[in-house]
Coordinates of C-alpha atoms and ligand atoms in Angstrom, one line a residue:
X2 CA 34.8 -36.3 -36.4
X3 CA 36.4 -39.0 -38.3
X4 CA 34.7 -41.2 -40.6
X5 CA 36.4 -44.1 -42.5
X6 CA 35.7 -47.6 -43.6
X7 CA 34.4 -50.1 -41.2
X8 CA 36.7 -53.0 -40.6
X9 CA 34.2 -56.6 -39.8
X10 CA 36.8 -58.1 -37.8
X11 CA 34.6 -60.3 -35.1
X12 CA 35.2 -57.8 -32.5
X13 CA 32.4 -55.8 -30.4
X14 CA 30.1 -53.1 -32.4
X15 CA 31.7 -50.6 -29.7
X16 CA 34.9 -51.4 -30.8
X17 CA 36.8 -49.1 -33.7
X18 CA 36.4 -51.4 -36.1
X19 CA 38.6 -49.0 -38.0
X20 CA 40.1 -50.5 -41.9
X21 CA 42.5 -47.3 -42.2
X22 CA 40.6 -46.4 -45.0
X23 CA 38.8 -43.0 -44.7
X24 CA 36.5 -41.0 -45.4
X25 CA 36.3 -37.4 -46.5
X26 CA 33.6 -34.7 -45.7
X27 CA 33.5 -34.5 -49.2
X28 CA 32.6 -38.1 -49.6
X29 CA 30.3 -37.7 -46.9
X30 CA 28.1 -35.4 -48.6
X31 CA 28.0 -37.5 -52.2
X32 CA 25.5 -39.9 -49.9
X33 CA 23.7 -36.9 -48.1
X34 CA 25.7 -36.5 -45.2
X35 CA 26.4 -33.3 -43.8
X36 CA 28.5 -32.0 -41.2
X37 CA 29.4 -29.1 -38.7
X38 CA 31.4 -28.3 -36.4
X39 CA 30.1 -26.1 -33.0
X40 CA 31.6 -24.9 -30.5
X41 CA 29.2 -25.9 -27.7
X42 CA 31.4 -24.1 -24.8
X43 CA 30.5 -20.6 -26.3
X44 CA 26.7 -21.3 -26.4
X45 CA 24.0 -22.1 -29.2
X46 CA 23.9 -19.5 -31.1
X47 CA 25.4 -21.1 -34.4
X48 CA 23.0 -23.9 -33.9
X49 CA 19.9 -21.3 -33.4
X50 CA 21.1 -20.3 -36.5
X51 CA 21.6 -23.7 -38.1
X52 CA 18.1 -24.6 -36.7
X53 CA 16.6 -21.0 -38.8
X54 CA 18.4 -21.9 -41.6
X55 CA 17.0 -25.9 -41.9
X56 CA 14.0 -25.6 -40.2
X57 CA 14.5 -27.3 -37.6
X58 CA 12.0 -26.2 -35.1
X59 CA 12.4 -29.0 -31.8
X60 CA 15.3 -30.5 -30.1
X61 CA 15.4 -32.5 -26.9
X62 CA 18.9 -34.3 -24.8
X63 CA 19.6 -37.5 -25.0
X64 CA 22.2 -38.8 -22.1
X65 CA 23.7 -42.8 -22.8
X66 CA 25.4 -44.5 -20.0
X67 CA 24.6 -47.1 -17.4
X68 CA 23.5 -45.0 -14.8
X69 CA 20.4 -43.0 -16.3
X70 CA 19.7 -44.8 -18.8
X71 CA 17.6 -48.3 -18.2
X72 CA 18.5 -51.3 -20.0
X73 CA 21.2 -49.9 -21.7
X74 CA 22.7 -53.1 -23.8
X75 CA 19.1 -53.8 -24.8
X76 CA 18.5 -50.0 -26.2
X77 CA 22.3 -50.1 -27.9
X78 CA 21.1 -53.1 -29.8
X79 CA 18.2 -51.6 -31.2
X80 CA 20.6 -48.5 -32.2
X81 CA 22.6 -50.6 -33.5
X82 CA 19.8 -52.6 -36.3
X83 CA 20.1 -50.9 -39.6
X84 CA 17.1 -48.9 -40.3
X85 CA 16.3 -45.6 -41.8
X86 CA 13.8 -42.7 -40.9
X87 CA 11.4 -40.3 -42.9
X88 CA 13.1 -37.5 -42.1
X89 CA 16.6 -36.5 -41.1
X90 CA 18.3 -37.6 -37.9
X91 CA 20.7 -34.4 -36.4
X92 CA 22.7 -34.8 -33.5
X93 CA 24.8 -32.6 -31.8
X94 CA 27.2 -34.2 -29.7
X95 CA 27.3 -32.2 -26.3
X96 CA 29.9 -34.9 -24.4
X97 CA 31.3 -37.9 -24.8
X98 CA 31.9 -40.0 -28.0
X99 CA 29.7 -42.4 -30.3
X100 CA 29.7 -44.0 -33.7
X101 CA 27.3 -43.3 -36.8
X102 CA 27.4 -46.3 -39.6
X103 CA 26.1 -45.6 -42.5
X104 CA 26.1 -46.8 -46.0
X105 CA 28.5 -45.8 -49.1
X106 CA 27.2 -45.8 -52.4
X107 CA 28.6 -49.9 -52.8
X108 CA 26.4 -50.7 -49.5
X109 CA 29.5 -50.9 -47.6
X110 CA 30.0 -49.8 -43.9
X111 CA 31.1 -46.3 -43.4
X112 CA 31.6 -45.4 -39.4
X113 CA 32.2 -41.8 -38.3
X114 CA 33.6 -41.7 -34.7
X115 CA 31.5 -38.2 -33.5
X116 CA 32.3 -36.4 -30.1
X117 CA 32.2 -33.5 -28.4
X118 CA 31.3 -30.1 -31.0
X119 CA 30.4 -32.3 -33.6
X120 CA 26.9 -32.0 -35.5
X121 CA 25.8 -34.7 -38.1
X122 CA 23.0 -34.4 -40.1
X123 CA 21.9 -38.0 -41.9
X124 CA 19.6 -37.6 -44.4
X125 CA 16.0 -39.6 -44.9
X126 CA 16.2 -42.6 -46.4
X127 CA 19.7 -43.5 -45.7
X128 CA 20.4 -46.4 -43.7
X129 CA 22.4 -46.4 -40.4
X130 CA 23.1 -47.3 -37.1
X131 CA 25.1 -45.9 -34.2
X132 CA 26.3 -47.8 -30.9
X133 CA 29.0 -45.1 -28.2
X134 CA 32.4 -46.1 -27.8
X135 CA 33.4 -48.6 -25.4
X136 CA 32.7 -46.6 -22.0
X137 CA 29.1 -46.2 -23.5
X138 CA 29.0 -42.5 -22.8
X139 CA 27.6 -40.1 -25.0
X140 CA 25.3 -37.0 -24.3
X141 CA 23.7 -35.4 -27.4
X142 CA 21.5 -33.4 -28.8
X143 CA 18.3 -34.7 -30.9
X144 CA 16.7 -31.8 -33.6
X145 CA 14.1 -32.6 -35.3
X146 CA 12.1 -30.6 -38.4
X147 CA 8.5 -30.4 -36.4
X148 CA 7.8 -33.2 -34.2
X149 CA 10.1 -36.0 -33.6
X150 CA 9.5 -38.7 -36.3
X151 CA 10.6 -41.4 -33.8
X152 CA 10.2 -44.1 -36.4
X153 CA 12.8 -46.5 -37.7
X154 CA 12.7 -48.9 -40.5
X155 CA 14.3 -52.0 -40.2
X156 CA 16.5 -53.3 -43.0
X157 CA 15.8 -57.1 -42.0
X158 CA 12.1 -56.4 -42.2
X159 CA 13.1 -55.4 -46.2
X160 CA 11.0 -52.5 -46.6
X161 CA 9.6 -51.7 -50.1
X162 CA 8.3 -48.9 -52.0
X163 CA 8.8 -46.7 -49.1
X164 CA 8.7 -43.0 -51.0
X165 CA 11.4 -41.3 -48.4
X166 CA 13.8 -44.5 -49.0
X167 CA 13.1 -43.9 -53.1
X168 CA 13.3 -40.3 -53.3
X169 CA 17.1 -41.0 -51.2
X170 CA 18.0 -43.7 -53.9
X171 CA 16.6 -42.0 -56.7
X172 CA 18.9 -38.3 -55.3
X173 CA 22.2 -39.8 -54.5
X174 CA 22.6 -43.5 -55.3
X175 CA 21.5 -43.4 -59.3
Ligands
KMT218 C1 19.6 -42.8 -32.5 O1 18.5 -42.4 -33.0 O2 20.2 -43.7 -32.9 C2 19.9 -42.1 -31.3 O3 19.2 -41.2 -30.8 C3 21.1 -42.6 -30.6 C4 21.7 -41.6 -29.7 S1 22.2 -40.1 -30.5 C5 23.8 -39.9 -30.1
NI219 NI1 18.3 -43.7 -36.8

């Protein structure tokens, strides 16, 4: 994991986009954002016990590239709209490499370059996107609370008085 600044320099979303600036776990965690790192060759046991600890109860795979998954640029777009959810999004990264955007405190672009091991947890209410890396390769895993909440919120649709997006502003951004 790496997470730093995200540089708008006309290039393609699957492109670093990387200011030099970064960003610190710590940092992370001031917005909600929390982080682990598994070792996903020696099995799931540390995220059985993750799972006990957060209640996290389902998980499914989800594999991005060109060959198994239809449509690909089209679904990487929709990834890529800033939206939030009503409930956490986890990922465990099982192969590959992907980027999570997210936004700072200031509303500014924060991009953490995830692969292999790594386990993000995004919190409700915050808003994000994610696109892979160039190749467009990533396998990871989804857990969810109960059932998937597949649900995103688009920022362009500007969503008010949604009480998952207040109770996030009202914990960590005032
Ligand atoms: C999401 O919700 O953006 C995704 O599931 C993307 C793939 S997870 C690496
Ligand atoms: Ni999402």
């Amino acid at each position: 994991m790496r997470a730093y600044y995200y540089k708008e320099d006309g290039s393609d979303m699957c492109s670093p986009h990387d200011s030099g600036l970064s960003v610190s776990e710590q940092d992370l965690s001031r917005v909600g954002v929390l982080y682990y790192q598994i070792d996903v060759d020696y099995g799931l046991d540390r995220i059985d016990e993750i799972c006990e600890e957060r209640n996290y109860k389902s998980r499914d795979i989800v594999r991005i590239n060109r060959e198994e998954m239809q449509e690909l640029d089209a679904k990487l777009d929709i990834f890529f709209s800033e939206h939030f959810h009503e409930d956490e999004e986890i990922r465990l990264i099982l192969d590959g490499c992907g980027y999570f955007d997210l936004r700072s405190s200031a509303d500014k672009w924060i991009r953490i370059l995830v692969q292999k091991g790594d386990l993000l947890i995004l919190p409700a209410g915050i808003y994000h996107r994610f696109t892979t890396t160039e190749d467009k390769r990533i396998v990871a895993m989804r857990l969810f609370k109960e059932n998937p909440k597949w649900i995103a919120i688009n920022r362009s649709e500007n969503p008010v008085h949604n009480q998952f997006r207040n109770d996030y502003v009202g914990q960590y951004l005032s």
